[in-house]
PDB file of C-alpha atoms in Angstrom:
ATOM      1  CA  MET A 294     119.851 135.436 115.912  1.00 56.00           C
ATOM      2  CA  SER A 295     119.241 138.347 118.107  1.00 64.00           C
ATOM      3  CA  LYS A 296     120.798 140.336 121.003  1.00 66.00           C
ATOM      4  CA  GLU A 297     118.211 138.585 123.226  1.00 71.00           C
ATOM      5  CA  ARG A 298     119.221 135.064 122.036  1.00 69.00           C
ATOM      6  CA  ILE A 299     122.879 135.706 122.450  1.00 70.00           C
ATOM      7  CA  GLN A 300     122.852 136.900 126.149  1.00 77.00           C
ATOM      8  CA  LEU A 301     125.097 135.431 128.207  1.00 81.00           C
ATOM      9  CA  CYS A 302     123.926 133.350 131.347  1.00 81.00           C
ATOM     10  CA  GLU A 303     125.000 135.017 134.417  1.00 83.00           C
ATOM     11  CA  ASP A 304     126.025 131.820 136.289  1.00 87.00           C
ATOM     12  CA  LEU A 305     128.157 130.639 133.255  1.00 84.00           C
ATOM     13  CA  ALA A 306     129.484 134.043 132.032  1.00 83.00           C
ATOM     14  CA  ASP A 307     132.984 133.578 133.372  1.00 85.00           C
ATOM     15  CA  ILE A 308     133.616 130.339 131.790  1.00 89.00           C
ATOM     16  CA  MET A 309     132.275 131.518 128.227  1.00 86.00           C
ATOM     17  CA  PRO A 310     135.121 132.134 125.641  1.00 84.00           C
ATOM     18  CA  SER A 311     136.392 135.953 125.481  1.00 82.00           C
ATOM     19  CA  GLU A 312     135.473 135.715 121.689  1.00 78.00           C
ATOM     20  CA  TYR A 313     131.651 134.960 122.443  1.00 79.00           C
ATOM     21  CA  GLN A 314     131.540 137.505 125.154  1.00 83.00           C
ATOM     22  CA  ASP A 315     132.942 140.129 122.705  1.00 81.00           C
ATOM     23  CA  MET A 316     130.147 139.308 120.216  1.00 79.00           C
ATOM     24  CA  VAL A 317     127.637 139.632 122.708  1.00 80.00           C
ATOM     25  CA  ALA A 318     128.855 143.069 123.774  1.00 80.00           C
ATOM     26  CA  ASN A 319     129.459 144.404 120.201  1.00 80.00           C
ATOM     27  CA  ALA A 320     127.100 142.534 117.697  1.00 83.00           C
ATOM     28  CA  THR A 321     125.023 144.814 115.364  1.00 85.00           C
ATOM     29  CA  PHE A 322     121.887 142.733 115.809  1.00 85.00           C
ATOM     30  CA  GLY A 323     118.970 145.063 116.106  1.00 83.00           C
ATOM     31  CA  ASN A 324     121.096 148.292 115.039  1.00 84.00           C
ATOM     32  CA  THR A 325     119.109 149.664 112.096  1.00 80.00           C
ATOM     33  CA  SER A 326     122.024 151.769 110.902  1.00 83.00           C
ATOM     34  CA  ARG A 327     124.181 148.763 110.701  1.00 88.00           C
ATOM     35  CA  GLY A 328     126.561 148.525 107.458  1.00 91.00           C
ATOM     36  CA  TRP A 329     129.951 147.751 106.011  1.00 91.00           C
ATOM     37  CA  LYS A 330     131.563 150.271 108.263  1.00 89.00           C
ATOM     38  CA  ASP A 331     130.839 147.920 111.284  1.00 89.00           C
ATOM     39  CA  ILE A 332     133.337 145.332 109.821  1.00 88.00           C
ATOM     40  CA  GLY A 333     136.260 145.108 112.080  1.00 80.00           C
ATOM     41  CA  THR A 334     134.464 145.927 115.283  1.00 79.00           C
ATOM     42  CA  SER A 335     131.741 143.143 115.312  1.00 80.00           C
ATOM     43  CA  LYS A 336     132.458 139.453 115.628  1.00 75.00           C
ATOM     44  CA  GLU A 337     129.354 138.236 113.925  1.00 77.00           C
ATOM     45  CA  LEU A 338     130.753 139.770 110.720  1.00 78.00           C
ATOM     46  CA  ILE A 339     133.481 137.240 110.325  1.00 78.00           C
ATOM     47  CA  GLU A 340     136.599 138.150 112.050  1.00 74.00           C
ATOM     48  CA  GLU A 341     138.316 135.010 111.118  1.00 78.00           C
ATOM     49  CA  HIS A 342     137.536 132.501 108.420  1.00 84.00           C
ATOM     50  CA  SER A 343     139.069 129.390 106.794  1.00 84.00           C
ATOM     51  CA  LEU A 344     139.362 130.450 103.212  1.00 89.00           C
ATOM     52  CA  CYS A 345     142.628 131.220 101.253  1.00 89.00           C
ATOM     53  CA  ALA A 346     144.642 134.345 102.349  1.00 88.00           C
ATOM     54  CA  GLY A 347     143.126 137.264 100.264  1.00 89.00           C
ATOM     55  CA  CYS A 348     140.163 135.576  98.980  1.00 92.00           C
ATOM     56  CA  PRO A 349     137.541 137.844  97.574  1.00 93.00           C
ATOM     57  CA  GLU A 350     134.710 135.749  98.864  1.00 93.00           C
ATOM     58  CA  SER A 351     135.676 136.506 102.434  1.00 91.00           C
ATOM     59  CA  ILE A 352     135.436 140.000 101.455  1.00 91.00           C
ATOM     60  CA  ALA A 353     132.132 139.456  99.902  1.00 94.00           C
ATOM     61  CA  PHE A 354     130.880 137.458 103.019  1.00 92.00           C
ATOM     62  CA  ARG A 355     131.664 140.320 105.180  1.00 92.00           C
ATOM     63  CA  PHE A 356     129.904 142.974 103.225  1.00 94.00           C
ATOM     64  CA  ILE A 357     126.723 140.643 102.616  1.00 95.00           C
ATOM     65  CA  LEU A 358     126.555 139.993 106.488  1.00 93.00           C
ATOM     66  CA  ALA A 359     126.999 143.503 107.094  1.00 93.00           C
ATOM     67  CA  SER A 360     124.486 144.609 104.543  1.00 94.00           C
ATOM     68  CA  ILE A 361     121.414 142.468 105.397  1.00 95.00           C
ATOM     69  CA  PRO A 362     118.504 144.854 106.642  1.00 92.00           C
ATOM     70  CA  ASN A 363     117.248 141.888 109.122  1.00 91.00           C
ATOM     71  CA  PRO A 364     119.986 139.789 110.422  1.00 91.00           C
ATOM     72  CA  GLU A 365     117.859 138.635 113.528  1.00 89.00           C
ATOM     73  CA  ASP A 366     115.376 137.086 111.300  1.00 92.00           C
ATOM     74  CA  THR A 367     117.369 136.106 108.437  1.00 95.00           C
ATOM     75  CA  VAL A 368     118.259 132.370 107.239  1.00 96.00           C
ATOM     76  CA  PHE A 369     121.020 131.742 104.524  1.00 96.00           C
ATOM     77  CA  VAL A 370     120.941 128.720 102.580  1.00 97.00           C
ATOM     78  CA  GLY A 371     124.189 127.844 101.242  1.00 94.00           C
ATOM     79  CA  SER A 372     125.575 124.928  98.880  1.00 92.00           C
ATOM     80  CA  THR A 373     128.664 122.791  98.678  1.00 89.00           C
ATOM     81  CA  GLY A 374     131.676 124.731  97.671  1.00 87.00           C
ATOM     82  CA  CYS A 375     134.055 127.410  99.179  1.00 87.00           C
ATOM     83  CA  THR A 376     131.331 129.291 100.779  1.00 83.00           C
ATOM     84  CA  SER A 377     130.295 126.190 102.705  1.00 84.00           C
ATOM     85  CA  LEU A 378     133.650 126.658 104.530  1.00 84.00           C
ATOM     86  CA  VAL A 379     132.579 129.934 106.049  1.00 87.00           C
ATOM     87  CA  PHE A 380     129.126 129.368 107.193  1.00 86.00           C
ATOM     88  CA  PRO A 381     130.200 127.802 110.654  1.00 83.00           C
ATOM     89  CA  HIS A 382     131.762 131.075 111.305  1.00 82.00           C
ATOM     90  CA  ILE A 383     129.124 133.464 111.112  1.00 84.00           C
ATOM     91  CA  GLY A 384     126.412 134.483 113.569  1.00 82.00           C
ATOM     92  CA  VAL A 385     123.259 134.413 111.385  1.00 88.00           C
ATOM     93  CA  HIS A 386     121.122 131.320 110.946  1.00 91.00           C
ATOM     94  CA  ASN A 387     122.160 129.209 108.041  1.00 93.00           C
ATOM     95  CA  ILE A 388     121.240 125.648 106.328  1.00 94.00           C
ATOM     96  CA  HIS A 389     123.559 123.754 104.241  1.00 92.00           C
ATOM     97  CA  SER A 390     121.922 122.177 101.185  1.00 91.00           C
ATOM     98  CA  LEU A 391     122.970 119.406  98.639  1.00 87.00           C
ATOM     99  CA  PHE A 392     125.047 120.659  95.643  1.00 88.00           C
ATOM    100  CA  GLY A 393     122.657 122.656  93.431  1.00 90.00           C
ATOM    101  CA  ASN A 394     119.517 122.399  95.225  1.00 95.00           C
ATOM    102  CA  GLN A 395     119.641 125.490  97.243  1.00 96.00           C
ATOM    103  CA  ASN A 396     116.888 127.289  95.675  1.00 97.00           C
ATOM    104  CA  ALA A 397     114.440 124.454  96.140  1.00 97.00           C
ATOM    105  CA  ILE A 398     115.506 124.386  99.866  1.00 97.00           C
ATOM    106  CA  ALA A 399     115.135 128.091 100.004  1.00 97.00           C
ATOM    107  CA  SER A 400     111.548 127.861  98.382  1.00 97.00           C
ATOM    108  CA  GLY A 401     110.252 125.465 101.028  1.00 97.00           C
ATOM    109  CA  LEU A 402     111.832 127.362 103.876  1.00 97.00           C
ATOM    110  CA  GLN A 403     110.543 130.733 102.686  1.00 97.00           C
ATOM    111  CA  ARG A 404     106.937 129.323 102.633  1.00 97.00           C
ATOM    112  CA  ALA A 405     107.134 127.501 105.895  1.00 97.00           C
ATOM    113  CA  LEU A 406     108.500 130.557 107.621  1.00 97.00           C
ATOM    114  CA  LYS A 407     105.505 132.554 106.096  1.00 95.00           C
ATOM    115  CA  VAL A 408     103.095 130.183 107.573  1.00 96.00           C
ATOM    116  CA  ARG A 409     104.775 129.882 110.895  1.00 96.00           C
ATOM    117  CA  PHE A 410     105.501 133.726 111.345  1.00 95.00           C
ATOM    118  CA  PRO A 411     102.646 135.368 109.406  1.00 95.00           C
ATOM    119  CA  ASP A 412     103.084 138.769 111.082  1.00 94.00           C
ATOM    120  CA  ARG A 413     106.929 138.901 111.069  1.00 94.00           C
ATOM    121  CA  ILE A 414     109.578 139.707 108.315  1.00 95.00           C
ATOM    122  CA  LYS A 415     111.610 136.564 107.706  1.00 95.00           C
ATOM    123  CA  ASP A 416     114.168 136.914 104.895  1.00 97.00           C
ATOM    124  CA  VAL A 417     115.570 133.873 103.108  1.00 98.00           C
ATOM    125  CA  VAL A 418     118.947 134.404 101.143  1.00 98.00           C
ATOM    126  CA  VAL A 419     120.567 131.970  99.054  1.00 97.00           C
ATOM    127  CA  LEU A 420     124.354 132.147  98.604  1.00 96.00           C
ATOM    128  CA  ALA A 421     126.130 129.862  96.217  1.00 94.00           C
ATOM    129  CA  GLY A 422     128.974 129.843  93.628  1.00 93.00           C
ATOM    130  CA  ASP A 423     128.634 129.771  89.952  1.00 93.00           C
ATOM    131  CA  GLY A 424     128.810 125.798  89.700  1.00 92.00           C
ATOM    132  CA  ALA A 425     125.712 125.385  92.081  1.00 93.00           C
ATOM    133  CA  THR A 426     123.985 128.372  90.604  1.00 95.00           C
ATOM    134  CA  VAL A 427     124.180 128.301  86.680  1.00 94.00           C
ATOM    135  CA  ASP A 428     125.566 124.780  86.190  1.00 93.00           C
ATOM    136  CA  ILE A 429     124.368 121.897  88.564  1.00 93.00           C
ATOM    137  CA  GLY A 430     121.502 123.953  90.259  1.00 94.00           C
ATOM    138  CA  LEU A 431     120.409 126.078  87.059  1.00 94.00           C
ATOM    139  CA  ASP A 432     117.042 124.037  86.962  1.00 95.00           C
ATOM    140  CA  MET A 433     116.042 124.584  90.606  1.00 95.00           C
ATOM    141  CA  THR A 434     117.547 128.172  90.412  1.00 97.00           C
ATOM    142  CA  MET A 435     115.348 129.277  87.387  1.00 97.00           C
ATOM    143  CA  GLN A 436     112.189 127.536  88.595  1.00 97.00           C
ATOM    144  CA  SER A 437     112.140 129.311  91.959  1.00 98.00           C
ATOM    145  CA  TRP A 438     112.245 132.511  89.710  1.00 98.00           C
ATOM    146  CA  PHE A 439     109.535 131.134  87.480  1.00 98.00           C
ATOM    147  CA  ARG A 440     107.386 130.420  90.539  1.00 97.00           C
ATOM    148  CA  GLN A 441     108.017 134.078  92.001  1.00 98.00           C
ATOM    149  CA  GLU A 442     109.391 132.781  95.140  1.00 98.00           C
ATOM    150  CA  LYS A 443     110.156 135.900  97.419  1.00 97.00           C
ATOM    151  CA  PHE A 444     113.816 135.327  98.179  1.00 98.00           C
ATOM    152  CA  THR A 445     117.318 136.771  97.054  1.00 98.00           C
ATOM    153  CA  THR A 446     119.687 134.514  95.220  1.00 98.00           C
ATOM    154  CA  ILE A 447     123.430 135.772  95.519  1.00 98.00           C
ATOM    155  CA  CYS A 448     125.993 133.929  93.191  1.00 97.00           C
ATOM    156  CA  PHE A 449     129.694 134.046  93.974  1.00 96.00           C
ATOM    157  CA  ASP A 450     130.958 134.193  90.666  1.00 95.00           C
ATOM    158  CA  ASN A 451     134.675 133.120  90.389  1.00 93.00           C
ATOM    159  CA  GLU A 452     134.271 131.868  87.024  1.00 93.00           C
ATOM    160  CA  LEU A 453     135.111 128.274  87.485  1.00 92.00           C
ATOM    161  CA  TYR A 454     134.875 125.310  90.158  1.00 91.00           C
ATOM    162  CA  ALA A 455     137.399 126.714  92.485  1.00 87.00           C
ATOM    163  CA  ASN A 456     136.719 124.330  95.444  1.00 84.00           C
ATOM    164  CA  THR A 457     137.567 121.257  93.288  1.00 86.00           C
ATOM    165  CA  GLY A 458     140.463 122.075  91.372  1.00 84.00           C
ATOM    166  CA  GLY A 459     139.531 124.444  88.613  1.00 86.00           C
ATOM    167  CA  GLN A 460     137.005 122.803  86.148  1.00 90.00           C
ATOM    168  CA  GLU A 461     135.047 124.791  83.792  1.00 91.00           C
ATOM    169  CA  SER A 462     131.825 126.326  84.581  1.00 93.00           C
ATOM    170  CA  GLY A 463     129.242 128.132  82.460  1.00 93.00           C
ATOM    171  CA  LEU A 464     130.241 131.514  83.906  1.00 94.00           C
ATOM    172  CA  MET A 465     133.853 131.003  82.844  1.00 93.00           C
ATOM    173  CA  GLN A 466     135.186 133.351  80.006  1.00 91.00           C
ATOM    174  CA  LYS A 467     135.783 132.227  76.642  1.00 93.00           C
ATOM    175  CA  GLY A 468     139.111 130.757  75.945  1.00 92.00           C
ATOM    176  CA  PHE A 469     140.099 130.735  79.557  1.00 91.00           C
ATOM    177  CA  VAL A 470     142.410 127.921  80.489  1.00 92.00           C
ATOM    178  CA  ALA A 471     142.222 126.451  83.961  1.00 88.00           C
ATOM    179  CA  LYS A 472     144.072 123.560  85.762  1.00 86.00           C
ATOM    180  CA  MET A 473     141.243 120.934  84.970  1.00 87.00           C
ATOM    181  CA  ALA A 474     139.913 122.747  81.788  1.00 87.00           C
ATOM    182  CA  PRO A 475     143.174 122.461  79.782  1.00 89.00           C
ATOM    183  CA  VAL A 476     141.396 122.934  76.381  1.00 90.00           C
ATOM    184  CA  GLY A 477     139.899 126.226  77.349  1.00 89.00           C
ATOM    185  CA  LYS A 478     136.200 127.380  77.168  1.00 91.00           C
ATOM    186  CA  VAL A 479     134.801 127.201  73.921  1.00 93.00           C
ATOM    187  CA  PHE A 480     131.603 129.225  74.198  1.00 92.00           C
ATOM    188  CA  GLU A 481     130.938 132.610  75.820  1.00 93.00           C
ATOM    189  CA  LYS A 482     130.175 133.405  79.372  1.00 94.00           C
ATOM    190  CA  VAL A 483     126.331 132.730  80.222  1.00 95.00           C
ATOM    191  CA  ARG A 484     124.597 136.054  80.606  1.00 96.00           C
ATOM    192  CA  LEU A 485     122.894 134.972  83.812  1.00 96.00           C
ATOM    193  CA  PRO A 486     121.970 138.464  84.976  1.00 97.00           C
ATOM    194  CA  GLU A 487     119.950 138.945  81.687  1.00 97.00           C
ATOM    195  CA  ILE A 488     118.434 135.406  82.115  1.00 97.00           C
ATOM    196  CA  ALA A 489     117.590 136.085  85.651  1.00 98.00           C
ATOM    197  CA  PHE A 490     115.595 139.474  84.487  1.00 98.00           C
ATOM    198  CA  GLU A 491     113.874 137.505  81.661  1.00 97.00           C
ATOM    199  CA  SER A 492     112.845 134.822  83.757  1.00 97.00           C
ATOM    200  CA  GLY A 493     110.898 137.007  86.389  1.00 97.00           C
ATOM    201  CA  CYS A 494     113.589 138.444  88.725  1.00 98.00           C
ATOM    202  CA  HIS A 495     112.322 141.897  89.829  1.00 98.00           C
ATOM    203  CA  TYR A 496     115.638 143.313  90.742  1.00 98.00           C
ATOM    204  CA  VAL A 497     118.921 142.005  89.311  1.00 98.00           C
ATOM    205  CA  ALA A 498     122.613 143.336  89.863  1.00 98.00           C
ATOM    206  CA  CYS A 499     125.945 142.353  88.536  1.00 97.00           C
ATOM    207  CA  LEU A 500     129.098 143.879  90.097  1.00 97.00           C
ATOM    208  CA  THR A 501     132.365 143.232  91.793  1.00 97.00           C
ATOM    209  CA  VAL A 502     133.151 143.461  95.484  1.00 96.00           C
ATOM    210  CA  SER A 503     135.687 146.048  95.179  1.00 95.00           C
ATOM    211  CA  LYS A 504     133.391 148.936  96.506  1.00 95.00           C
ATOM    212  CA  PRO A 505     131.642 148.228  99.835  1.00 95.00           C
ATOM    213  CA  ASN A 506     128.942 150.952  99.380  1.00 95.00           C
ATOM    214  CA  ARG A 507     127.989 149.430  96.178  1.00 96.00           C
ATOM    215  CA  VAL A 508     127.757 146.056  97.444  1.00 97.00           C
ATOM    216  CA  GLU A 509     125.731 146.997 100.415  1.00 96.00           C
ATOM    217  CA  LYS A 510     123.306 148.956  98.351  1.00 96.00           C
ATOM    218  CA  ALA A 511     122.863 146.202  95.945  1.00 97.00           C
ATOM    219  CA  ILE A 512     122.121 143.550  98.681  1.00 97.00           C
ATOM    220  CA  ARG A 513     119.623 145.886 100.476  1.00 97.00           C
ATOM    221  CA  ASN A 514     117.827 146.766  97.388  1.00 98.00           C
ATOM    222  CA  ALA A 515     117.608 143.121  96.496  1.00 98.00           C
ATOM    223  CA  ILE A 516     116.122 141.877  99.803  1.00 98.00           C
ATOM    224  CA  HIS A 517     113.749 144.849 100.169  1.00 98.00           C
ATOM    225  CA  VAL A 518     112.301 144.161  96.823  1.00 98.00           C
ATOM    226  CA  SER A 519     112.063 140.314  97.484  1.00 98.00           C
ATOM    227  CA  ARG A 520     109.859 141.169 100.218  1.00 97.00           C
ATOM    228  CA  GLU A 521     107.489 143.127  98.161  1.00 97.00           C
ATOM    229  CA  PHE A 522     107.576 141.923  94.647  1.00 98.00           C
ATOM    230  CA  GLY A 523     109.161 138.506  94.230  1.00 97.00           C
ATOM    231  CA  PRO A 524     112.653 136.956  93.375  1.00 98.00           C
ATOM    232  CA  THR A 525     115.741 139.016  92.974  1.00 98.00           C
ATOM    233  CA  TYR A 526     119.231 138.027  91.971  1.00 98.00           C
ATOM    234  CA  VAL A 527     122.960 139.338  92.767  1.00 98.00           C
ATOM    235  CA  GLN A 528     125.972 138.194  90.906  1.00 98.00           C
ATOM    236  CA  LEU A 529     129.174 139.227  92.670  1.00 97.00           C
ATOM    237  CA  TYR A 530     132.604 138.603  90.965  1.00 96.00           C
ATOM    238  CA  THR A 531     134.766 137.025  93.495  1.00 95.00           C
ATOM    239  CA  PRO A 532     137.778 135.548  91.658  1.00 94.00           C
ATOM    240  CA  CYS A 533     139.783 132.690  92.850  1.00 93.00           C
ATOM    241  CA  ILE A 534     143.266 133.985  93.029  1.00 90.00           C
ATOM    242  CA  LEU A 535     144.786 130.652  93.300  1.00 87.00           C
ATOM    243  CA  GLU A 536     143.339 129.442  90.128  1.00 88.00           C
ATOM    244  CA  ILE A 537     143.877 132.558  87.964  1.00 87.00           C
ATOM    245  CA  GLY A 538     147.457 132.701  88.973  1.00 86.00           C
ATOM    246  CA  LYS A 539     147.418 135.816  91.269  1.00 87.00           C
ATOM    247  CA  GLN A 540     149.111 136.542  94.697  1.00 89.00           C
ATOM    248  CA  SER A 541     147.083 136.910  97.880  1.00 85.00           C
ATOM    249  CA  MET A 542     147.159 140.671  97.566  1.00 89.00           C
ATOM    250  CA  GLU A 543     146.053 141.062  93.845  1.00 93.00           C
ATOM    251  CA  GLY A 544     142.536 139.951  94.338  1.00 92.00           C
ATOM    252  CA  LEU A 545     141.206 143.676  94.677  1.00 92.00           C
ATOM    253  CA  ASP A 546     143.253 144.764  91.605  1.00 93.00           C
ATOM    254  CA  GLU A 547     141.792 141.815  89.707  1.00 93.00           C
ATOM    255  CA  MET A 548     138.269 143.032  90.643  1.00 95.00           C
ATOM    256  CA  LYS A 549     139.084 146.535  89.746  1.00 94.00           C
ATOM    257  CA  ASP A 550     140.309 145.765  86.256  1.00 94.00           C
ATOM    258  CA  ALA A 551     137.178 143.673  85.678  1.00 94.00           C
ATOM    259  CA  GLU A 552     135.038 146.818  86.452  1.00 95.00           C
ATOM    260  CA  SER A 553     136.801 149.270  84.509  1.00 92.00           C
ATOM    261  CA  ILE A 554     135.321 150.772  81.490  1.00 89.00           C
ATOM    262  CA  GLY A 555     134.806 147.973  78.836  1.00 88.00           C
ATOM    263  CA  GLY A 556     135.377 145.186  81.492  1.00 89.00           C
ATOM    264  CA  ARG A 557     133.203 142.182  81.806  1.00 90.00           C
ATOM    265  CA  PHE A 558     131.736 143.310  85.418  1.00 95.00           C
ATOM    266  CA  VAL A 559     130.901 146.890  84.767  1.00 95.00           C
ATOM    267  CA  MET A 560     128.100 147.168  87.379  1.00 96.00           C
ATOM    268  CA  LYS A 561     124.799 146.752  85.849  1.00 96.00           C
ATOM    269  CA  GLU A 562     121.220 146.676  87.280  1.00 97.00           C
ATOM    270  CA  PHE A 563     117.885 145.495  85.626  1.00 98.00           C
ATOM    271  CA  MET A 564     114.725 146.148  87.496  1.00 97.00           C
ATOM    272  CA  THR A 565     110.850 146.663  86.811  1.00 96.00           C
ATOM    273  CA  ASP A 566     109.317 150.020  86.481  1.00 96.00           C
ATOM    274  CA  GLU A 567     107.543 149.305  89.785  1.00 97.00           C
ATOM    275  CA  VAL A 568     110.561 148.441  91.575  1.00 98.00           C
ATOM    276  CA  LYS A 569     112.334 151.566  90.357  1.00 97.00           C
ATOM    277  CA  GLU A 570     109.703 153.659  91.951  1.00 97.00           C
ATOM    278  CA  TYR A 571     109.865 151.492  95.104  1.00 97.00           C
ATOM    279  CA  LEU A 572     113.256 152.060  95.478  1.00 97.00           C
ATOM    280  CA  LYS A 573     112.911 155.814  94.927  1.00 96.00           C
ATOM    281  CA  GLU A 574     110.600 156.016  97.730  1.00 95.00           C
ATOM    282  CA  LEU A 575     112.866 153.687  99.959  1.00 94.00           C
ATOM    283  CA  ASP A 576     115.848 156.028  99.475  1.00 93.00           C
ATOM    284  CA  ALA A 577     113.581 159.037 100.382  1.00 94.00           C
ATOM    285  CA  LYS A 578     112.469 157.364 103.708  1.00 92.00           C
ATOM    286  CA  GLU A 579     115.983 156.521 104.468  1.00 88.00           C
ATOM    287  CA  LYS A 580     117.321 159.868 104.078  1.00 89.00           C
ATOM    288  CA  GLU A 581     114.804 161.380 105.873  1.00 90.00           C
ATOM    289  CA  GLU A 582     115.368 158.729 108.824  1.00 85.00           C
ATOM    290  CA  LYS A 583     119.119 159.537 108.691  1.00 83.00           C
ATOM    291  CA  LYS A 584     118.317 163.390 108.793  1.00 86.00           C
ATOM    292  CA  ALA A 585     115.990 163.064 111.887  1.00 86.00           C
ATOM    293  CA  ALA A 586     118.460 160.754 113.608  1.00 80.00           C
ATOM    294  CA  LYS A 587     121.227 163.241 112.862  1.00 82.00           C
ATOM    295  CA  ALA A 588     119.285 166.319 114.065  1.00 84.00           C
ATOM    296  CA  LYS A 589     118.182 164.206 117.320  1.00 82.00           C
ATOM    297  CA  ALA A 590     121.738 163.495 118.039  1.00 78.00           C
ATOM    298  CA  ALA A 591     122.783 167.187 117.757  1.00 82.00           C
ATOM    299  CA  ALA A 592     119.925 168.332 119.840  1.00 85.00           C
ATOM    300  CA  ALA A 593     121.049 165.783 122.486  1.00 81.00           C
ATOM    301  CA  LYS A 594     124.657 167.275 122.737  1.00 73.00           C
TER     302      LYS A 594
END
């Protein structure tokens, strides 16, 4: 998607829905300084969605869409689950894959885009739940890492199969009892961030979505690193408030509790030494660009 592609035809402008006209006027496509602060003013960052009221996944979706550095040339690959209910509402190209094969689809897509557009940056981002990522799709997830495919995998970890009634997943906490897992989880939560790093991911981040600036930084880091080095992985805690017995306004509190000292979602990052140096250089470059833009704006007044 891009500003050029969503322009209104003058002959049909008067009959186009007001929501589309608003998106054309206010979309952040092409804006290099776009970020989570644009949420609430830009239609393509999900003004409405079909998820449950207060769902943390809707928060995560907004932050991710606002954080991708190249929305005009980004393709999301989703999988069956709650996430698939949101993709029809977003203003970025996306593909719905079969349950679990999202990383295989993304592998072929990334390679095809590289051949079709050799001189243009095209980002592929996988977005799926814990069932599609670590259970049903674990083989294809890990094989893409082994092959060093250059795209980012994002897992919405709600620690169970939220879309189909609350079955146990590999990322569920030990001992947790769900509606369709009455015995309780008998083994520990799979340490997928550590496995991802050991399987060849060059940058890995695990966090909640309670702090938008952290999410934005992790997503940008992951995508930039995937372009230069290879596979990256981001695991976001997006609890299903219905399945864990919370009210619609309690999702944020749940995430804050999980990221507190000693909690299971205290933010952690893994990266190679080469990536660490690369991100330092990237941060320095961005600071210089912001400083220059600020000076230019001040001079124009």
